[in-house]
Amino acid sequence: MNPGYIVFAAVIILIVGVSLFFIFRSRNDTPPVPADTSSAPAETDAPETEAKPAPFIEVPTADSAAGDLILVNYDHAYVFPEKDDLVNVYENKTGDFKVAYSYYMMSRHVLDVLISLTHELSESTGEDDLTVNSAYRSLEEQQEIYDEYRDTWGEETAKLYVADPGYSEHHTGLAADLTLVRDDGTALPILQSGAYDEIIRLLRDNGFILRYPEGKKEVTRIETEPWHFRYVGLPHSLIIEKTGLCFEEYIAFLKNFTPDGNVLFVNGSGRLLSVPFEGTASAGSGCAVYRVAASDEAVTRIPVPAGVDAPAVSGDNDGGFIVTVTFGAAPVRVTGVSDDVAAMIDAIAPSN
Ligand SMILES: [Zn+2]
């Protein structure tokens, strides 16, 4: 037989095997708690004549391991919090989608987004067979999955498809594996939905990213997984899609943007720019994103643009916080990238 056919057959068997393995149980435990951003900005008492330090908020430094933008991968363990916001997907679902098992759990705010977008999907396309095929996983559950996979396929293959226990995105409550299950029980990849483009658009426009995209295995250390979506929120999903960065690369890219330099800015027409932190508040409507390194103290001081009192703050689980500030209307699309920002993207992912 042609060796090509054997390889092809092996790949098909592997894909089928992986799909089957992504039908699991789920239990309680702990996803991230959003960083506390309730503190009001405080003016410092620098003399009026000096360059005035920016106002700031204070957040617990430990929160740098929590939030919608945490990186969880082979070398960034998930930090299980004391308290979680997991809810049962089946019991709380009101949207037009299905759930493979009634015990699946997910972060409340992510489920809310999924409910709303699947409702829109069903209204506009009639597709209502979108199915959550895996969501939150406890440490024990990930261990069981890993062991089972390793015993069946061997260590090397297991490493490519199943994260080590403690290092899985499924611990966060922010990830969902999505498939289609037709009424006769037939399970299909979402790619086979006539509404595939709309599914992808709605996921992206509502804050989800394809976490293990094609061509990024060297970075993510996980094979392409066209079914695994991760909630990161807006405008991050839009930026990630436009720049072609995978999430590891995006977190590295954001290190270019700090309060003592420039911030990343998506302006009103959707253009991605680098603008001075000082000028952010006068840059017009749009969204500013920047990173603040976590301090060595119990509390980290986060500078905020003048006039902003409640920025969205998430840890990156990589020693810092990502701050997102929206001025006026939030951008709904990233349409272009300025040359200096394009150069930064190229420095991180030359192939893009
Ligand atoms: Zn997954």
mmCIF file of C-alpha atoms and ligand atoms in Angstrom:
data_model
loop_
_atom_site.group_PDB
_atom_site.id
_atom_site.type_symbol
_atom_site.label_atom_id
_atom_site.label_comp_id
_atom_site.label_asym_id
_atom_site.label_seq_id
_atom_site.Cartn_x
_atom_site.Cartn_y
_atom_site.Cartn_z
ATOM 1 C CA MET A 1 0.000 0.000 0.000
ATOM 2 C CA ASN A 2 1.118 3.544 -0.672
ATOM 3 C CA PRO A 3 2.793 4.823 2.547
ATOM 4 C CA GLY A 4 0.905 8.076 1.995
ATOM 5 C CA TYR A 5 -2.389 6.255 2.523
ATOM 6 C CA ILE A 6 -1.116 4.672 5.712
ATOM 7 C CA VAL A 7 -0.086 8.063 7.093
ATOM 8 C CA PHE A 8 -3.420 9.536 5.995
ATOM 9 C CA ALA A 9 -5.323 6.691 7.654
ATOM 10 C CA ALA A 10 -3.277 7.119 10.832
ATOM 11 C CA VAL A 11 -4.087 10.840 10.923
ATOM 12 C CA ILE A 12 -7.809 10.142 10.469
ATOM 13 C CA ILE A 13 -7.742 7.543 13.248
ATOM 14 C CA LEU A 14 -5.913 10.020 15.468
ATOM 15 C CA ILE A 15 -8.461 12.764 14.782
ATOM 16 C CA VAL A 16 -11.372 10.425 15.506
ATOM 17 C CA GLY A 17 -9.610 9.242 18.667
ATOM 18 C CA VAL A 18 -9.040 12.779 19.842
ATOM 19 C CA SER A 19 -12.670 13.715 19.197
ATOM 20 C CA LEU A 20 -13.845 10.749 21.250
ATOM 21 C CA PHE A 21 -11.513 11.641 24.063
ATOM 22 C CA PHE A 22 -12.942 15.097 24.236
ATOM 23 C CA ILE A 23 -16.176 13.704 25.590
ATOM 24 C CA PHE A 24 -15.633 13.822 29.296
ATOM 25 C CA ARG A 25 -16.987 14.353 32.714
ATOM 26 C CA SER A 26 -16.670 17.583 34.602
ATOM 27 C CA ARG A 27 -16.829 18.606 38.224
ATOM 28 C CA ASN A 28 -16.597 21.535 40.500
ATOM 29 C CA ASP A 29 -13.524 23.515 41.236
ATOM 30 C CA THR A 30 -12.130 26.879 40.631
ATOM 31 C CA PRO A 31 -11.755 29.330 37.716
ATOM 32 C CA PRO A 32 -10.327 32.825 37.829
ATOM 33 C CA VAL A 33 -11.790 35.679 39.773
ATOM 34 C CA PRO A 34 -11.557 38.990 37.894
ATOM 35 C CA ALA A 35 -9.008 41.346 39.325
ATOM 36 C CA ASP A 36 -10.467 43.789 41.795
ATOM 37 C CA THR A 37 -10.767 47.111 40.087
ATOM 38 C CA SER A 38 -13.060 48.711 42.594
ATOM 39 C CA SER A 39 -10.504 51.069 44.103
ATOM 40 C CA ALA A 40 -10.943 54.613 42.928
ATOM 41 C CA PRO A 41 -8.034 56.342 41.211
ATOM 42 C CA ALA A 42 -6.035 58.471 43.590
ATOM 43 C CA GLU A 43 -4.371 61.715 42.698
ATOM 44 C CA THR A 44 -0.854 62.026 44.005
ATOM 45 C CA ASP A 45 0.239 65.284 45.591
ATOM 46 C CA ALA A 46 2.966 66.221 43.133
ATOM 47 C CA PRO A 47 3.271 69.976 42.624
ATOM 48 C CA GLU A 48 1.118 71.347 39.806
ATOM 49 C CA THR A 49 4.144 72.624 37.913
ATOM 50 C CA GLU A 50 5.859 69.213 37.685
ATOM 51 C CA ALA A 51 4.782 66.576 35.145
ATOM 52 C CA LYS A 52 1.897 65.050 37.069
ATOM 53 C CA PRO A 53 2.145 61.305 37.735
ATOM 54 C CA ALA A 54 -0.822 59.445 36.310
ATOM 55 C CA PRO A 55 -3.688 58.485 38.602
ATOM 56 C CA PHE A 56 -3.675 54.853 39.563
ATOM 57 C CA ILE A 57 -5.705 52.035 41.017
ATOM 58 C CA GLU A 58 -4.392 49.342 43.324
ATOM 59 C CA VAL A 59 -5.002 45.633 42.836
ATOM 60 C CA PRO A 60 -3.894 42.596 44.837
ATOM 61 C CA THR A 61 -0.710 41.323 43.186
ATOM 62 C CA ALA A 62 -1.966 37.740 43.543
ATOM 63 C CA ASP A 63 -4.680 38.621 41.016
ATOM 64 C CA SER A 64 -2.047 38.595 38.264
ATOM 65 C CA ALA A 65 -2.871 34.874 37.962
ATOM 66 C CA ALA A 66 -6.609 35.508 37.465
ATOM 67 C CA GLY A 67 -8.845 37.010 34.809
ATOM 68 C CA ASP A 68 -9.937 36.596 31.197
ATOM 69 C CA LEU A 69 -6.436 37.122 29.775
ATOM 70 C CA ILE A 70 -4.452 34.599 31.770
ATOM 71 C CA LEU A 71 -2.013 32.496 29.809
ATOM 72 C CA VAL A 72 -2.281 28.833 30.753
ATOM 73 C CA ASN A 73 0.002 26.512 28.832
ATOM 74 C CA TYR A 74 2.836 24.001 29.164
ATOM 75 C CA ASP A 75 4.911 26.334 31.342
ATOM 76 C CA HIS A 76 2.196 28.505 32.888
ATOM 77 C CA ALA A 77 0.258 26.495 35.449
ATOM 78 C CA TYR A 78 -3.269 27.535 36.295
ATOM 79 C CA VAL A 79 -3.528 28.930 39.809
ATOM 80 C CA PHE A 80 -6.732 27.481 41.240
ATOM 81 C CA PRO A 81 -8.493 30.220 43.231
ATOM 82 C CA GLU A 82 -10.230 29.822 46.577
ATOM 83 C CA LYS A 83 -13.563 30.806 45.138
ATOM 84 C CA ASP A 84 -14.892 30.143 41.664
ATOM 85 C CA ASP A 85 -17.672 31.455 39.459
ATOM 86 C CA LEU A 86 -18.474 28.137 37.785
ATOM 87 C CA VAL A 87 -22.050 27.308 36.959
ATOM 88 C CA ASN A 88 -23.664 24.220 35.490
ATOM 89 C CA VAL A 89 -24.007 24.754 31.745
ATOM 90 C CA TYR A 90 -27.043 22.534 31.235
ATOM 91 C CA GLU A 91 -29.033 23.905 34.153
ATOM 92 C CA ASN A 92 -28.335 27.517 33.210
ATOM 93 C CA LYS A 93 -28.525 27.313 29.472
ATOM 94 C CA THR A 94 -31.243 29.280 27.755
ATOM 95 C CA GLY A 95 -29.514 29.667 24.393
ATOM 96 C CA ASP A 96 -29.977 27.676 21.236
ATOM 97 C CA PHE A 97 -27.191 25.165 21.723
ATOM 98 C CA LYS A 98 -26.602 21.706 23.171
ATOM 99 C CA VAL A 99 -24.434 20.237 25.888
ATOM 100 C CA ALA A 100 -22.813 16.815 25.577
ATOM 101 C CA TYR A 101 -23.050 16.078 29.301
ATOM 102 C CA SER A 102 -25.318 17.604 31.910
ATOM 103 C CA TYR A 103 -22.542 18.011 34.506
ATOM 104 C CA TYR A 104 -20.389 20.441 32.482
ATOM 105 C CA MET A 105 -19.420 23.641 34.248
ATOM 106 C CA MET A 106 -18.265 26.998 32.864
ATOM 107 C CA SER A 107 -17.562 30.501 34.156
ATOM 108 C CA ARG A 108 -20.854 32.342 34.507
ATOM 109 C CA HIS A 109 -19.887 35.320 32.331
ATOM 110 C CA VAL A 110 -18.579 33.078 29.544
ATOM 111 C CA LEU A 111 -21.773 31.037 29.552
ATOM 112 C CA ASP A 112 -23.766 34.273 29.289
ATOM 113 C CA VAL A 113 -21.802 35.263 26.180
ATOM 114 C CA LEU A 114 -22.291 31.803 24.675
ATOM 115 C CA ILE A 115 -26.035 31.924 25.334
ATOM 116 C CA SER A 116 -26.347 35.270 23.633
ATOM 117 C CA LEU A 117 -24.240 34.421 20.593
ATOM 118 C CA THR A 118 -25.892 31.042 19.974
ATOM 119 C CA HIS A 119 -29.261 32.751 20.134
ATOM 120 C CA GLU A 120 -28.079 35.162 17.450
ATOM 121 C CA LEU A 121 -26.668 32.260 15.421
ATOM 122 C CA SER A 122 -29.925 30.369 15.560
ATOM 123 C CA GLU A 123 -31.953 33.456 14.617
ATOM 124 C CA SER A 124 -29.808 34.352 11.639
ATOM 125 C CA THR A 125 -28.918 30.916 10.251
ATOM 126 C CA GLY A 126 -31.161 28.306 11.878
ATOM 127 C CA GLU A 127 -28.084 26.461 13.159
ATOM 128 C CA ASP A 128 -28.985 25.283 16.651
ATOM 129 C CA ASP A 129 -26.892 22.114 16.928
ATOM 130 C CA LEU A 130 -23.759 23.810 18.230
ATOM 131 C CA THR A 131 -22.690 21.597 21.115
ATOM 132 C CA VAL A 132 -20.419 22.132 24.086
ATOM 133 C CA ASN A 133 -18.269 19.018 24.089
ATOM 134 C CA SER A 134 -15.985 19.891 26.979
ATOM 135 C CA ALA A 135 -15.796 22.856 29.321
ATOM 136 C CA TYR A 136 -14.342 23.149 32.822
ATOM 137 C CA ARG A 137 -12.096 20.328 34.034
ATOM 138 C CA SER A 138 -10.801 19.792 37.536
ATOM 139 C CA LEU A 139 -7.217 18.744 38.173
ATOM 140 C CA GLU A 140 -8.307 15.150 38.833
ATOM 141 C CA GLU A 141 -10.310 15.016 35.655
ATOM 142 C CA GLN A 142 -7.428 16.272 33.540
ATOM 143 C CA GLN A 143 -5.224 13.625 35.146
ATOM 144 C CA GLU A 144 -7.724 10.903 34.245
ATOM 145 C CA ILE A 145 -7.940 12.131 30.663
ATOM 146 C CA TYR A 146 -4.195 12.351 30.368
ATOM 147 C CA ASP A 147 -3.598 8.876 31.787
ATOM 148 C CA GLU A 148 -6.241 7.328 29.589
ATOM 149 C CA TYR A 149 -4.833 9.007 26.511
ATOM 150 C CA ARG A 150 -1.258 8.059 27.326
ATOM 151 C CA ASP A 151 -2.222 4.444 27.952
ATOM 152 C CA THR A 152 -3.968 4.271 24.596
ATOM 153 C CA TRP A 153 -1.783 6.378 22.319
ATOM 154 C CA GLY A 154 1.539 6.629 24.112
ATOM 155 C CA GLU A 155 3.249 9.484 25.926
ATOM 156 C CA GLU A 156 4.391 11.400 22.840
ATOM 157 C CA THR A 157 0.946 11.657 21.269
ATOM 158 C CA ALA A 158 -0.683 12.373 24.621
ATOM 159 C CA LYS A 159 1.659 15.367 25.089
ATOM 160 C CA LEU A 160 0.527 16.798 21.744
ATOM 161 C CA TYR A 161 -3.192 16.680 22.462
ATOM 162 C CA VAL A 162 -3.707 16.663 26.204
ATOM 163 C CA ALA A 163 -2.199 19.259 28.508
ATOM 164 C CA ASP A 164 -0.462 18.125 31.667
ATOM 165 C CA PRO A 165 -2.771 18.245 34.692
ATOM 166 C CA GLY A 166 -2.597 21.763 36.157
ATOM 167 C CA TYR A 167 -1.613 23.229 32.777
ATOM 168 C CA SER A 168 -4.880 22.844 30.856
ATOM 169 C CA GLU A 169 -6.950 25.772 29.663
ATOM 170 C CA HIS A 170 -9.986 23.745 30.633
ATOM 171 C CA HIS A 171 -9.135 24.393 34.301
ATOM 172 C CA THR A 172 -9.936 28.078 33.784
ATOM 173 C CA GLY A 173 -13.646 27.730 33.046
ATOM 174 C CA LEU A 174 -12.985 30.060 30.071
ATOM 175 C CA ALA A 175 -12.584 27.357 27.408
ATOM 176 C CA ALA A 176 -15.077 25.285 25.477
ATOM 177 C CA ASP A 177 -14.699 22.552 22.895
ATOM 178 C CA LEU A 178 -17.403 23.000 20.289
ATOM 179 C CA THR A 179 -18.844 20.499 17.882
ATOM 180 C CA LEU A 180 -22.157 19.852 16.141
ATOM 181 C CA VAL A 181 -24.528 17.126 17.246
ATOM 182 C CA ARG A 182 -27.470 16.613 14.907
ATOM 183 C CA ASP A 183 -30.828 15.437 16.233
ATOM 184 C CA ASP A 184 -30.121 11.874 15.085
ATOM 185 C CA GLY A 185 -27.023 11.880 17.288
ATOM 186 C CA THR A 186 -24.506 12.361 14.481
ATOM 187 C CA ALA A 187 -21.489 14.347 15.719
ATOM 188 C CA LEU A 188 -19.692 16.569 13.222
ATOM 189 C CA PRO A 189 -16.902 19.141 13.330
ATOM 190 C CA ILE A 190 -18.241 22.711 13.293
ATOM 191 C CA LEU A 191 -16.483 23.140 9.949
ATOM 192 C CA GLN A 192 -19.263 21.025 8.465
ATOM 193 C CA SER A 193 -21.981 23.443 9.478
ATOM 194 C CA GLY A 194 -23.424 25.466 6.618
ATOM 195 C CA ALA A 195 -23.182 28.348 9.088
ATOM 196 C CA TYR A 196 -19.487 27.815 9.851
ATOM 197 C CA ASP A 197 -18.385 31.324 8.822
ATOM 198 C CA GLU A 198 -21.123 32.828 10.951
ATOM 199 C CA ILE A 199 -20.176 30.638 13.925
ATOM 200 C CA ILE A 200 -16.562 31.806 13.702
ATOM 201 C CA ARG A 201 -17.585 35.449 13.242
ATOM 202 C CA LEU A 202 -19.935 35.403 16.215
ATOM 203 C CA LEU A 203 -17.378 33.722 18.453
ATOM 204 C CA ARG A 204 -14.696 36.260 17.498
ATOM 205 C CA ASP A 205 -16.996 39.268 17.762
ATOM 206 C CA ASN A 206 -18.029 38.140 21.226
ATOM 207 C CA GLY A 207 -14.554 37.648 22.666
ATOM 208 C CA PHE A 208 -13.582 34.071 21.789
ATOM 209 C CA ILE A 209 -10.408 32.957 20.007
ATOM 210 C CA LEU A 210 -9.405 29.734 18.336
ATOM 211 C CA ARG A 211 -6.744 28.886 20.880
ATOM 212 C CA TYR A 212 -4.658 26.347 18.938
ATOM 213 C CA PRO A 213 -4.657 27.645 15.372
ATOM 214 C CA GLU A 214 -2.893 26.132 12.428
ATOM 215 C CA GLY A 215 0.813 26.823 12.097
ATOM 216 C CA LYS A 216 1.417 27.638 15.779
ATOM 217 C CA LYS A 217 2.245 24.227 17.200
ATOM 218 C CA GLU A 218 5.863 25.268 17.813
ATOM 219 C CA VAL A 219 4.604 28.031 20.089
ATOM 220 C CA THR A 220 1.563 26.501 21.767
ATOM 221 C CA ARG A 221 3.029 22.967 21.928
ATOM 222 C CA ILE A 222 -0.470 21.713 21.128
ATOM 223 C CA GLU A 223 -1.596 20.367 17.764
ATOM 224 C CA THR A 224 -4.096 22.415 15.773
ATOM 225 C CA GLU A 225 -7.485 22.067 17.492
ATOM 226 C CA PRO A 226 -10.248 23.541 15.337
ATOM 227 C CA TRP A 227 -12.775 22.832 18.100
ATOM 228 C CA HIS A 228 -11.149 24.502 21.134
ATOM 229 C CA PHE A 229 -12.263 28.072 21.835
ATOM 230 C CA ARG A 230 -11.092 30.297 24.640
ATOM 231 C CA TYR A 231 -12.800 33.399 25.958
ATOM 232 C CA VAL A 232 -10.430 36.392 26.202
ATOM 233 C CA GLY A 233 -12.945 39.229 25.860
ATOM 234 C CA LEU A 234 -13.029 42.296 23.613
ATOM 235 C CA PRO A 235 -11.215 43.865 21.886
ATOM 236 C CA HIS A 236 -8.585 41.146 22.367
ATOM 237 C CA SER A 237 -10.279 38.509 20.196
ATOM 238 C CA LEU A 238 -10.541 41.063 17.360
ATOM 239 C CA ILE A 239 -6.874 42.061 17.675
ATOM 240 C CA ILE A 240 -5.674 38.466 17.870
ATOM 241 C CA GLU A 241 -7.602 37.572 14.726
ATOM 242 C CA LYS A 242 -6.317 40.569 12.771
ATOM 243 C CA THR A 243 -2.670 40.201 13.816
ATOM 244 C CA GLY A 244 -2.587 36.431 13.335
ATOM 245 C CA LEU A 245 -0.810 36.046 16.672
ATOM 246 C CA CYS A 246 -1.583 33.051 18.824
ATOM 247 C CA PHE A 247 -2.332 33.747 22.476
ATOM 248 C CA GLU A 248 1.233 33.100 23.690
ATOM 249 C CA GLU A 249 2.481 35.589 21.086
ATOM 250 C CA TYR A 250 -0.209 38.112 21.956
ATOM 251 C CA ILE A 251 0.776 38.131 25.625
ATOM 252 C CA ALA A 252 4.410 38.680 24.566
ATOM 253 C CA PHE A 253 3.347 41.419 22.101
ATOM 254 C CA LEU A 254 1.474 43.330 24.827
ATOM 255 C CA LYS A 255 4.729 43.688 26.778
ATOM 256 C CA ASN A 256 5.573 46.435 24.249
ATOM 257 C CA PHE A 257 2.823 48.593 25.737
ATOM 258 C CA THR A 258 3.326 50.135 29.158
ATOM 259 C CA PRO A 259 2.256 53.310 31.008
ATOM 260 C CA ASP A 260 5.782 54.742 30.816
ATOM 261 C CA GLY A 261 5.738 54.427 27.028
ATOM 262 C CA ASN A 262 3.041 53.777 24.483
ATOM 263 C CA VAL A 263 -0.226 51.888 24.679
ATOM 264 C CA LEU A 264 -1.869 49.793 21.981
ATOM 265 C CA PHE A 265 -4.868 51.677 20.674
ATOM 266 C CA VAL A 266 -7.731 50.492 18.462
ATOM 267 C CA ASN A 267 -9.205 53.705 17.131
ATOM 268 C CA GLY A 268 -12.749 54.479 16.001
ATOM 269 C CA SER A 269 -12.129 53.216 12.483
ATOM 270 C CA GLY A 270 -10.584 50.007 13.752
ATOM 271 C CA ARG A 271 -6.947 50.869 13.141
ATOM 272 C CA LEU A 272 -4.353 49.412 15.504
ATOM 273 C CA LEU A 273 -1.925 52.117 16.624
ATOM 274 C CA SER A 274 0.773 52.747 19.180
ATOM 275 C CA VAL A 275 0.047 55.989 21.059
ATOM 276 C CA PRO A 276 1.738 57.618 24.074
ATOM 277 C CA PHE A 277 0.091 56.699 27.373
ATOM 278 C CA GLU A 278 -0.127 60.414 28.229
ATOM 279 C CA GLY A 279 -2.144 61.100 25.093
ATOM 280 C CA THR A 280 -4.529 58.176 25.426
ATOM 281 C CA ALA A 281 -7.419 60.116 26.891
ATOM 282 C CA SER A 282 -7.341 62.596 24.010
ATOM 283 C CA ALA A 283 -6.890 60.001 21.242
ATOM 284 C CA GLY A 284 -10.613 59.956 20.541
ATOM 285 C CA SER A 285 -12.993 57.043 20.788
ATOM 286 C CA GLY A 286 -11.463 53.594 20.835
ATOM 287 C CA CYS A 287 -9.833 51.105 23.110
ATOM 288 C CA ALA A 288 -6.442 51.283 24.835
ATOM 289 C CA VAL A 289 -4.564 48.181 25.982
ATOM 290 C CA TYR A 290 -1.357 48.085 28.018
ATOM 291 C CA ARG A 291 0.527 45.948 30.493
ATOM 292 C CA VAL A 292 1.754 46.663 34.000
ATOM 293 C CA ALA A 293 4.286 44.337 35.631
ATOM 294 C CA ALA A 294 3.163 42.850 38.947
ATOM 295 C CA SER A 295 5.024 44.367 41.891
ATOM 296 C CA ASP A 296 6.998 42.501 44.567
ATOM 297 C CA GLU A 297 4.570 43.837 47.171
ATOM 298 C CA ALA A 298 1.124 42.488 48.068
ATOM 299 C CA VAL A 299 -0.482 45.277 46.071
ATOM 300 C CA THR A 300 0.319 46.446 42.539
ATOM 301 C CA ARG A 301 -0.251 50.045 41.555
ATOM 302 C CA ILE A 302 -1.767 50.358 38.083
ATOM 303 C CA PRO A 303 -1.545 53.743 36.355
ATOM 304 C CA VAL A 304 -4.720 54.708 34.492
ATOM 305 C CA PRO A 305 -5.310 57.465 31.938
ATOM 306 C CA ALA A 306 -6.723 60.699 33.328
ATOM 307 C CA GLY A 307 -10.482 60.590 33.830
ATOM 308 C CA VAL A 308 -10.685 56.797 33.848
ATOM 309 C CA ASP A 309 -11.817 55.227 37.067
ATOM 310 C CA ALA A 310 -12.799 51.672 36.193
ATOM 311 C CA PRO A 311 -10.545 50.067 33.608
ATOM 312 C CA ALA A 312 -10.901 46.348 32.956
ATOM 313 C CA VAL A 313 -7.910 44.647 34.555
ATOM 314 C CA SER A 314 -6.899 41.024 34.080
ATOM 315 C CA GLY A 315 -3.818 39.183 35.159
ATOM 316 C CA ASP A 316 -1.778 37.579 32.361
ATOM 317 C CA ASN A 317 -0.444 34.748 34.583
ATOM 318 C CA ASP A 318 2.950 35.779 33.264
ATOM 319 C CA GLY A 319 3.971 38.306 35.896
ATOM 320 C CA GLY A 320 1.717 41.165 34.909
ATOM 321 C CA PHE A 321 -1.671 42.759 34.428
ATOM 322 C CA ILE A 322 -3.353 43.667 31.157
ATOM 323 C CA VAL A 323 -5.375 46.857 31.347
ATOM 324 C CA THR A 324 -8.165 47.569 28.855
ATOM 325 C CA VAL A 325 -9.761 51.011 28.714
ATOM 326 C CA THR A 326 -12.605 51.925 26.383
ATOM 327 C CA PHE A 327 -13.225 55.546 25.395
ATOM 328 C CA GLY A 328 -16.634 56.203 23.861
ATOM 329 C CA ALA A 329 -17.890 53.467 21.568
ATOM 330 C CA ALA A 330 -15.977 50.181 21.690
ATOM 331 C CA PRO A 331 -14.440 49.163 18.358
ATOM 332 C CA VAL A 332 -16.293 46.328 16.642
ATOM 333 C CA ARG A 333 -13.586 45.430 14.132
ATOM 334 C CA VAL A 334 -9.838 45.734 13.706
ATOM 335 C CA THR A 335 -9.365 46.852 10.120
ATOM 336 C CA GLY A 336 -5.711 47.785 9.818
ATOM 337 C CA VAL A 337 -2.360 47.989 11.563
ATOM 338 C CA SER A 338 0.046 50.950 11.620
ATOM 339 C CA ASP A 339 3.613 50.356 10.411
ATOM 340 C CA ASP A 340 5.237 50.569 13.856
ATOM 341 C CA VAL A 341 2.758 48.098 15.342
ATOM 342 C CA ALA A 342 3.202 45.817 12.325
ATOM 343 C CA ALA A 343 6.958 45.835 12.998
ATOM 344 C CA MET A 344 6.366 44.747 16.597
ATOM 345 C CA ILE A 345 4.112 41.919 15.417
ATOM 346 C CA ASP A 346 6.729 40.877 12.894
ATOM 347 C CA ALA A 347 9.410 40.815 15.597
ATOM 348 C CA ILE A 348 7.327 38.287 17.533
ATOM 349 C CA ALA A 349 5.927 36.224 14.665
ATOM 350 C CA PRO A 350 7.926 36.840 11.480
ATOM 351 C CA SER A 351 5.758 34.423 9.509
ATOM 352 C CA ASN A 352 2.576 36.505 9.905
HETATM 353 ZN ZN ZN B 1 -10.290 21.832 24.528
#
